[in-house]
PDB file of C-alpha atoms in Angstrom:
ATOM      1  CA  MET A   1       3.720  11.905 -97.320  1.00 74.00           C
ATOM      2  CA  LEU A   2       0.971   9.950 -99.039  1.00 83.00           C
ATOM      3  CA  GLY A   3       1.668   6.597 -97.387  1.00 92.00           C
ATOM      4  CA  SER A   4       3.853   3.517 -97.313  1.00 96.00           C
ATOM      5  CA  ILE A   5       4.334   1.158-100.239  1.00 97.00           C
ATOM      6  CA  ASP A   6       5.046  -2.552-100.072  1.00 96.00           C
ATOM      7  CA  CYS A   7       4.055  -5.885-101.613  1.00 96.00           C
ATOM      8  CA  THR A   8       2.412  -9.060-100.334  1.00 96.00           C
ATOM      9  CA  HIS A   9       1.753 -12.438-101.929  1.00 96.00           C
ATOM     10  CA  ILE A  10      -1.676 -13.968-102.557  1.00 96.00           C
ATOM     11  CA  GLU A  11      -1.412 -17.751-102.845  1.00 96.00           C
ATOM     12  CA  TRP A  12      -2.945 -19.365-105.941  1.00 95.00           C
ATOM     13  CA  LYS A  13      -3.954 -22.909-105.071  1.00 94.00           C
ATOM     14  CA  ASN A  14      -5.107 -24.052-108.519  1.00 93.00           C
ATOM     15  CA  CYS A  15      -2.339 -22.477-110.575  1.00 94.00           C
ATOM     16  CA  PRO A  16      -2.005 -24.461-113.851  1.00 92.00           C
ATOM     17  CA  ARG A  17       1.008 -26.772-113.808  1.00 92.00           C
ATOM     18  CA  GLU A  18       2.511 -25.172-116.931  1.00 92.00           C
ATOM     19  CA  LEU A  19       2.560 -21.759-115.179  1.00 92.00           C
ATOM     20  CA  ARG A  20       3.996 -22.783-111.827  1.00 91.00           C
ATOM     21  CA  GLY A  21       7.561 -21.927-112.832  1.00 92.00           C
ATOM     22  CA  ALA A  22       6.609 -18.266-113.229  1.00 94.00           C
ATOM     23  CA  TYR A  23       4.478 -18.076-110.087  1.00 95.00           C
ATOM     24  CA  VAL A  24       6.681 -19.936-107.564  1.00 95.00           C
ATOM     25  CA  ARG A  25       9.563 -18.209-105.782  1.00 91.00           C
ATOM     26  CA  GLY A  26      12.289 -20.127-104.015  1.00 87.00           C
ATOM     27  CA  ASP A  27      11.599 -18.708-100.549  1.00 88.00           C
ATOM     28  CA  ILE A  28       7.818 -19.256-100.732  1.00 89.00           C
ATOM     29  CA  LYS A  29       7.611 -22.658-102.497  1.00 89.00           C
ATOM     30  CA  ARG A  30       3.973 -22.090-103.547  1.00 94.00           C
ATOM     31  CA  PRO A  31       2.432 -20.315-106.562  1.00 96.00           C
ATOM     32  CA  THR A  32       1.469 -16.744-105.710  1.00 96.00           C
ATOM     33  CA  ILE A  33       0.462 -13.467-107.339  1.00 97.00           C
ATOM     34  CA  ILE A  34       1.913 -10.226-105.972  1.00 97.00           C
ATOM     35  CA  LEU A  35      -0.231  -7.385-104.645  1.00 97.00           C
ATOM     36  CA  GLU A  36       1.417  -3.948-104.476  1.00 97.00           C
ATOM     37  CA  ALA A  37      -0.326  -1.364-102.311  1.00 97.00           C
ATOM     38  CA  VAL A  38       0.043   2.069-100.758  1.00 96.00           C
ATOM     39  CA  ALA A  39      -1.605   2.557 -97.367  1.00 95.00           C
ATOM     40  CA  SER A  40      -1.766   5.438 -94.911  1.00 93.00           C
ATOM     41  CA  ASN A  41      -1.932   5.488 -91.113  1.00 92.00           C
ATOM     42  CA  ASP A  42      -5.702   4.954 -91.115  1.00 92.00           C
ATOM     43  CA  LEU A  43      -5.099   1.746 -93.178  1.00 93.00           C
ATOM     44  CA  TRP A  44      -6.855   3.252 -96.198  1.00 93.00           C
ATOM     45  CA  ILE A  45      -5.454   1.667 -99.360  1.00 95.00           C
ATOM     46  CA  TRP A  46      -4.765   4.478-101.823  1.00 93.00           C
ATOM     47  CA  HIS A  47      -3.219   2.405-104.588  1.00 95.00           C
ATOM     48  CA  SER A  48      -3.288  -1.270-105.500  1.00 96.00           C
ATOM     49  CA  TYR A  49      -1.747  -3.225-108.333  1.00 97.00           C
ATOM     50  CA  PHE A  50      -2.325  -6.965-108.606  1.00 96.00           C
ATOM     51  CA  ASP A  51      -0.915  -8.770-111.610  1.00 92.00           C
ATOM     52  CA  VAL A  52       2.755  -9.795-111.377  1.00 95.00           C
ATOM     53  CA  PRO A  53       3.656 -13.504-110.953  1.00 96.00           C
ATOM     54  CA  GLY A  54       5.047 -14.474-107.562  1.00 95.00           C
ATOM     55  CA  SER A  55       8.546 -15.340-108.811  1.00 95.00           C
ATOM     56  CA  ASN A  56       9.324 -11.610-109.042  1.00 95.00           C
ATOM     57  CA  ASN A  57      10.458  -9.185-106.349  1.00 94.00           C
ATOM     58  CA  ASP A  58       9.241  -5.729-105.314  1.00 95.00           C
ATOM     59  CA  ILE A  59      11.469  -3.959-107.845  1.00 95.00           C
ATOM     60  CA  ASN A  60      10.079  -5.988-110.759  1.00 95.00           C
ATOM     61  CA  VAL A  61       6.569  -5.081-109.597  1.00 96.00           C
ATOM     62  CA  LEU A  62       7.458  -1.381-109.313  1.00 96.00           C
ATOM     63  CA  HIS A  63       8.744  -1.206-112.885  1.00 95.00           C
ATOM     64  CA  THR A  64       5.448  -2.530-114.269  1.00 95.00           C
ATOM     65  CA  SER A  65       3.184  -0.734-111.792  1.00 96.00           C
ATOM     66  CA  PRO A  66       0.885   2.183-112.782  1.00 94.00           C
ATOM     67  CA  LEU A  67       1.782   3.931-109.499  1.00 94.00           C
ATOM     68  CA  PHE A  68       3.120   7.047-111.232  1.00 93.00           C
ATOM     69  CA  GLN A  69       0.860   6.984-114.280  1.00 90.00           C
ATOM     70  CA  SER A  70      -1.101  10.053-113.173  1.00 87.00           C
ATOM     71  CA  VAL A  71       2.187  11.916-112.692  1.00 88.00           C
ATOM     72  CA  THR A  72       3.602  11.037-116.090  1.00 88.00           C
ATOM     73  CA  ASP A  73       0.368  11.812-117.955  1.00 85.00           C
ATOM     74  CA  GLY A  74      -0.131  15.138-116.159  1.00 81.00           C
ATOM     75  CA  THR A  75      -3.370  14.327-114.310  1.00 80.00           C
ATOM     76  CA  ALA A  76      -1.932  14.062-110.781  1.00 81.00           C
ATOM     77  CA  PRO A  77      -3.040  16.810-108.374  1.00 78.00           C
ATOM     78  CA  SER A  78      -0.504  19.461-107.468  1.00 79.00           C
ATOM     79  CA  SER A  79       1.072  18.615-104.102  1.00 85.00           C
ATOM     80  CA  PRO A  80       4.101  20.827-103.365  1.00 90.00           C
ATOM     81  CA  PHE A  81       5.450  21.168 -99.839  1.00 93.00           C
ATOM     82  CA  TYR A  82       8.348  22.622 -97.879  1.00 94.00           C
ATOM     83  CA  VAL A  83      10.758  20.844 -95.567  1.00 94.00           C
ATOM     84  CA  ASN A  84      13.580  22.668 -93.828  1.00 90.00           C
ATOM     85  CA  ASP A  85      12.709  25.769 -95.931  1.00 91.00           C
ATOM     86  CA  ARG A  86      13.277  23.829 -99.145  1.00 94.00           C
ATOM     87  CA  HIS A  87      10.598  23.393-101.815  1.00 95.00           C
ATOM     88  CA  TYR A  88       9.592  19.970-103.178  1.00 95.00           C
ATOM     89  CA  LYS A  89       7.224  19.394-106.086  1.00 90.00           C
ATOM     90  CA  ARG A  90       5.351  16.201-105.203  1.00 89.00           C
ATOM     91  CA  VAL A  91       4.417  13.827-102.396  1.00 90.00           C
ATOM     92  CA  PHE A  92       6.656  10.983-101.300  1.00 94.00           C
ATOM     93  CA  PHE A  93       6.232   7.399-100.149  1.00 96.00           C
ATOM     94  CA  LEU A  94       7.949   5.550 -97.310  1.00 96.00           C
ATOM     95  CA  VAL A  95       9.786   2.441 -98.544  1.00 96.00           C
ATOM     96  CA  ASP A  96      12.202  -0.183 -97.299  1.00 94.00           C
ATOM     97  CA  GLY A  97      15.790  -0.643 -98.400  1.00 92.00           C
ATOM     98  CA  ILE A  98      15.110  -2.744-101.497  1.00 93.00           C
ATOM     99  CA  TYR A  99      13.487   0.164-103.351  1.00 96.00           C
ATOM    100  CA  PRO A 100      15.585   2.491-105.547  1.00 95.00           C
ATOM    101  CA  SER A 101      16.693   5.941-104.407  1.00 96.00           C
ATOM    102  CA  TRP A 102      14.080   7.931-106.327  1.00 96.00           C
ATOM    103  CA  SER A 103      12.945  11.460-105.509  1.00 95.00           C
ATOM    104  CA  VAL A 104       9.472  10.206-104.510  1.00 95.00           C
ATOM    105  CA  PHE A 105      10.762   7.567-102.067  1.00 97.00           C
ATOM    106  CA  VAL A 106      12.093   8.067 -98.542  1.00 96.00           C
ATOM    107  CA  LYS A 107      14.198   5.314 -97.020  1.00 96.00           C
ATOM    108  CA  ALA A 108      15.705   5.085 -93.543  1.00 94.00           C
ATOM    109  CA  PRO A 109      19.498   5.501 -93.394  1.00 93.00           C
ATOM    110  CA  SER A 110      21.195   2.105 -93.309  1.00 90.00           C
ATOM    111  CA  PHE A 111      23.824   3.058 -90.729  1.00 91.00           C
ATOM    112  CA  PRO A 112      22.657   6.023 -88.631  1.00 91.00           C
ATOM    113  CA  VAL A 113      25.313   7.669 -86.495  1.00 91.00           C
ATOM    114  CA  GLU A 114      23.904  10.867 -85.028  1.00 91.00           C
ATOM    115  CA  ALA A 115      20.976  10.883 -82.610  1.00 90.00           C
ATOM    116  CA  LYS A 116      18.711  12.668 -85.088  1.00 92.00           C
ATOM    117  CA  GLU A 117      19.486  10.040 -87.736  1.00 93.00           C
ATOM    118  CA  LYS A 118      18.635   7.257 -85.317  1.00 92.00           C
ATOM    119  CA  ALA A 119      15.410   9.027 -84.332  1.00 93.00           C
ATOM    120  CA  PHE A 120      14.450   9.452 -87.992  1.00 94.00           C
ATOM    121  CA  LYS A 121      15.189   5.799 -88.744  1.00 94.00           C
ATOM    122  CA  ASN A 122      12.977   4.780 -85.817  1.00 93.00           C
ATOM    123  CA  LEU A 123      10.122   7.048 -86.969  1.00 93.00           C
ATOM    124  CA  GLN A 124      10.383   5.989 -90.611  1.00 94.00           C
ATOM    125  CA  GLU A 125      10.389   2.279 -89.835  1.00 93.00           C
ATOM    126  CA  SER A 126       7.458   2.687 -87.438  1.00 93.00           C
ATOM    127  CA  ALA A 127       5.373   4.611 -89.977  1.00 93.00           C
ATOM    128  CA  ARG A 128       6.292   2.200 -92.762  1.00 94.00           C
ATOM    129  CA  LYS A 129       4.503  -0.584 -90.870  1.00 94.00           C
ATOM    130  CA  ASP A 130       1.166   1.024 -91.823  1.00 94.00           C
ATOM    131  CA  VAL A 131       1.040  -0.849 -95.120  1.00 96.00           C
ATOM    132  CA  GLU A 132       1.958  -4.124 -93.390  1.00 95.00           C
ATOM    133  CA  ARG A 133      -0.868  -3.536 -90.927  1.00 95.00           C
ATOM    134  CA  ALA A 134      -3.208  -2.853 -93.843  1.00 96.00           C
ATOM    135  CA  PHE A 135      -2.225  -6.173 -95.437  1.00 97.00           C
ATOM    136  CA  GLY A 136      -2.838  -7.956 -92.134  1.00 96.00           C
ATOM    137  CA  VAL A 137      -6.272  -6.392 -91.678  1.00 96.00           C
ATOM    138  CA  LEU A 138      -7.198  -7.044 -95.314  1.00 96.00           C
ATOM    139  CA  LYS A 139      -6.310 -10.738 -95.129  1.00 96.00           C
ATOM    140  CA  GLY A 140      -7.706 -11.134 -91.634  1.00 95.00           C
ATOM    141  CA  ARG A 141     -11.036  -9.572 -92.541  1.00 94.00           C
ATOM    142  CA  TRP A 142     -11.431 -11.467 -95.825  1.00 94.00           C
ATOM    143  CA  GLY A 143     -10.480 -15.090 -95.282  1.00 92.00           C
ATOM    144  CA  ILE A 144     -10.567 -15.800 -99.011  1.00 94.00           C
ATOM    145  CA  LEU A 145      -7.275 -13.854 -99.258  1.00 94.00           C
ATOM    146  CA  HIS A 146      -5.738 -15.446 -96.178  1.00 92.00           C
ATOM    147  CA  ARG A 147      -6.268 -18.944 -97.551  1.00 93.00           C
ATOM    148  CA  PRO A 148      -5.018 -20.161-100.953  1.00 94.00           C
ATOM    149  CA  VAL A 149      -7.381 -18.803-103.608  1.00 94.00           C
ATOM    150  CA  ARG A 150      -9.072 -21.694-105.423  1.00 93.00           C
ATOM    151  CA  ALA A 151     -10.064 -19.909-108.637  1.00 92.00           C
ATOM    152  CA  THR A 152      -8.564 -21.418-111.769  1.00 88.00           C
ATOM    153  CA  ASN A 153      -7.971 -18.223-113.757  1.00 91.00           C
ATOM    154  CA  LYS A 154      -6.285 -14.904-112.945  1.00 92.00           C
ATOM    155  CA  LYS A 155      -9.243 -12.789-114.057  1.00 93.00           C
ATOM    156  CA  SER A 156     -11.416 -14.237-111.308  1.00 95.00           C
ATOM    157  CA  ILE A 157      -8.658 -13.747-108.740  1.00 96.00           C
ATOM    158  CA  HIS A 158      -8.270 -10.116-109.858  1.00 95.00           C
ATOM    159  CA  SER A 159     -11.978  -9.526-109.263  1.00 96.00           C
ATOM    160  CA  ILE A 160     -11.802 -11.134-105.817  1.00 96.00           C
ATOM    161  CA  VAL A 161      -8.764  -9.133-104.672  1.00 97.00           C
ATOM    162  CA  TYR A 162     -10.003  -5.751-105.901  1.00 97.00           C
ATOM    163  CA  ALA A 163     -13.484  -6.386-104.465  1.00 97.00           C
ATOM    164  CA  CYS A 164     -11.928  -7.097-101.054  1.00 97.00           C
ATOM    165  CA  ILE A 165      -9.866  -3.891-101.250  1.00 97.00           C
ATOM    166  CA  ILE A 166     -12.948  -1.813-102.121  1.00 96.00           C
ATOM    167  CA  LEU A 167     -14.913  -3.344 -99.239  1.00 96.00           C
ATOM    168  CA  HIS A 168     -11.918  -2.801 -96.920  1.00 95.00           C
ATOM    169  CA  ASN A 169     -11.933   0.943 -97.691  1.00 93.00           C
ATOM    170  CA  MET A 170     -15.719   1.121 -97.402  1.00 92.00           C
ATOM    171  CA  LEU A 171     -15.563  -0.301 -93.878  1.00 93.00           C
ATOM    172  CA  ILE A 172     -12.847   2.170 -92.856  1.00 92.00           C
ATOM    173  CA  LYS A 173     -15.028   5.010 -94.099  1.00 88.00           C
ATOM    174  CA  GLU A 174     -18.098   3.554 -92.352  1.00 88.00           C
ATOM    175  CA  ASP A 175     -16.155   3.325 -89.085  1.00 85.00           C
ATOM    176  CA  ARG A 176     -15.235   7.016 -89.477  1.00 79.00           C
ATOM    177  CA  ARG A 177     -11.532   6.201 -89.291  1.00 79.00           C
ATOM    178  CA  ALA A 178     -10.650   7.528 -92.755  1.00 80.00           C
ATOM    179  CA  ILE A 179      -8.346  10.563 -92.772  1.00 78.00           C
ATOM    180  CA  SER A 180      -9.900  11.785 -96.051  1.00 71.00           C
ATOM    181  CA  PRO A 181     -13.421  10.281 -96.125  1.00 61.00           C
ATOM    182  CA  ASN A 182     -14.703  12.437 -98.968  1.00 69.00           C
ATOM    183  CA  TRP A 183     -13.279  12.626-102.448  1.00 66.00           C
ATOM    184  CA  VAL A 184     -13.160  16.160-103.833  1.00 67.00           C
ATOM    185  CA  PRO A 185     -12.059  16.241-107.484  1.00 66.00           C
ATOM    186  CA  ASP A 186      -9.586  18.904-108.570  1.00 65.00           C
ATOM    187  CA  PRO A 187     -10.876  21.447-111.085  1.00 67.00           C
ATOM    188  CA  PRO A 188      -9.917  20.637-114.676  1.00 62.00           C
ATOM    189  CA  THR A 189      -6.608  22.137-115.750  1.00 62.00           C
ATOM    190  CA  HIS A 190      -4.536  22.226-118.884  1.00 65.00           C
ATOM    191  CA  VAL A 191      -2.302  19.150-118.866  1.00 63.00           C
ATOM    192  CA  GLN A 192       1.374  20.064-118.885  1.00 68.00           C
ATOM    193  CA  VAL A 193       3.966  17.328-118.545  1.00 72.00           C
ATOM    194  CA  SER A 194       7.671  18.038-118.385  1.00 77.00           C
ATOM    195  CA  GLN A 195       9.683  16.147-120.973  1.00 80.00           C
ATOM    196  CA  ASP A 196      12.075  14.968-118.286  1.00 86.00           C
ATOM    197  CA  ILE A 197       9.363  13.795-115.856  1.00 89.00           C
ATOM    198  CA  HIS A 198      10.840  10.293-115.651  1.00 91.00           C
ATOM    199  CA  LEU A 199      14.254  11.731-114.799  1.00 93.00           C
ATOM    200  CA  GLN A 200      12.648  13.903-112.116  1.00 92.00           C
ATOM    201  CA  LEU A 201      10.963  10.886-110.519  1.00 93.00           C
ATOM    202  CA  ARG A 202      14.231   8.935-110.505  1.00 94.00           C
ATOM    203  CA  ASN A 203      16.440  11.787-109.327  1.00 95.00           C
ATOM    204  CA  GLU A 204      18.766  10.445-106.624  1.00 96.00           C
ATOM    205  CA  GLU A 205      20.012  13.892-105.623  1.00 96.00           C
ATOM    206  CA  THR A 206      16.477  14.929-104.673  1.00 96.00           C
ATOM    207  CA  HIS A 207      16.030  11.641-102.796  1.00 96.00           C
ATOM    208  CA  PHE A 208      19.041  12.208-100.539  1.00 96.00           C
ATOM    209  CA  ARG A 209      18.348  15.936-100.137  1.00 96.00           C
ATOM    210  CA  LEU A 210      14.764  15.219 -99.027  1.00 96.00           C
ATOM    211  CA  ARG A 211      15.934  12.629 -96.534  1.00 96.00           C
ATOM    212  CA  TYR A 212      18.545  15.054 -95.194  1.00 96.00           C
ATOM    213  CA  ASP A 213      15.903  17.760 -94.748  1.00 95.00           C
ATOM    214  CA  LEU A 214      13.537  15.353 -93.006  1.00 95.00           C
ATOM    215  CA  ILE A 215      16.317  14.278 -90.653  1.00 94.00           C
ATOM    216  CA  GLU A 216      17.070  17.925 -89.893  1.00 93.00           C
ATOM    217  CA  LEU A 217      13.371  18.503 -89.210  1.00 93.00           C
ATOM    218  CA  VAL A 218      13.296  15.592 -86.773  1.00 91.00           C
ATOM    219  CA  GLY A 219      16.389  17.002 -85.084  1.00 89.00           C
ATOM    220  CA  SER A 220      14.859  20.479 -84.776  1.00 88.00           C
ATOM    221  CA  LEU A 221      11.756  19.014 -83.131  1.00 86.00           C
ATOM    222  CA  GLY A 222      13.910  17.432 -80.428  1.00 78.00           C
ATOM    223  CA  LEU A 223      12.549  13.930 -80.982  1.00 71.00           C
ATOM    224  CA  GLU A 224      14.706  11.422 -79.127  1.00 66.00           C
ATOM    225  CA  PHE A 225      15.788   7.944 -80.116  1.00 59.00           C
ATOM    226  CA  HIS A 226      15.149   5.230 -77.540  1.00 59.00           C
ATOM    227  CA  ASP A 227      17.216   2.079 -78.001  1.00 62.00           C
ATOM    228  CA  SER A 228      15.012  -0.940 -77.200  1.00 51.00           C
ATOM    229  CA  ASP A 229      18.121  -2.962 -76.257  1.00 49.00           C
ATOM    230  CA  GLU A 230      18.963  -0.696 -73.345  1.00 45.00           C
TER     231      GLU A 230
END
């Protein structure tokens, strides 16, 4: 697992009037720009994409995001793993229910029945909060993101947001809380990309098989589900 993926909105105070229709969503009522990010348990932000107008949802952002660009162009590092004695080719991300059932996403079961399914749902939802915590720390540490951004053009806002993310990661590394503090580049290899790479990424059968294997792993470890309502 590389981390959890989610989106947050950065409010744009001085959005031009002629653009407000594209940047205002009905449930927010204010012009915003969407930030997509992947964060791990140490709150390190591994991926960020800031561009899509606030009237969109997480799926619209995903379809324009460069999240899988290194996979599709053959430059992503090799990251195979085994779960329940079954081989998988690449890392996965924890997501909520709105995301599609792709092979690289793991969602919690909507209606768990068995104890191991309930335990897995509890673990997945707990771990998925890492990216929400990262958003909270990012906005709390840099007040310019917590308040409506007053810049009048998107280019300036882009620079502000990405600068804050870079400084956020620098502070995590300085505090010695980073899981992988040092970047070690992979040796150069001959780029080989499967012609059906997009189909592999969107394979629903792999998605459900991976979730099944993860649930079986949780069950084999004897992790119990504790109902907070009891």
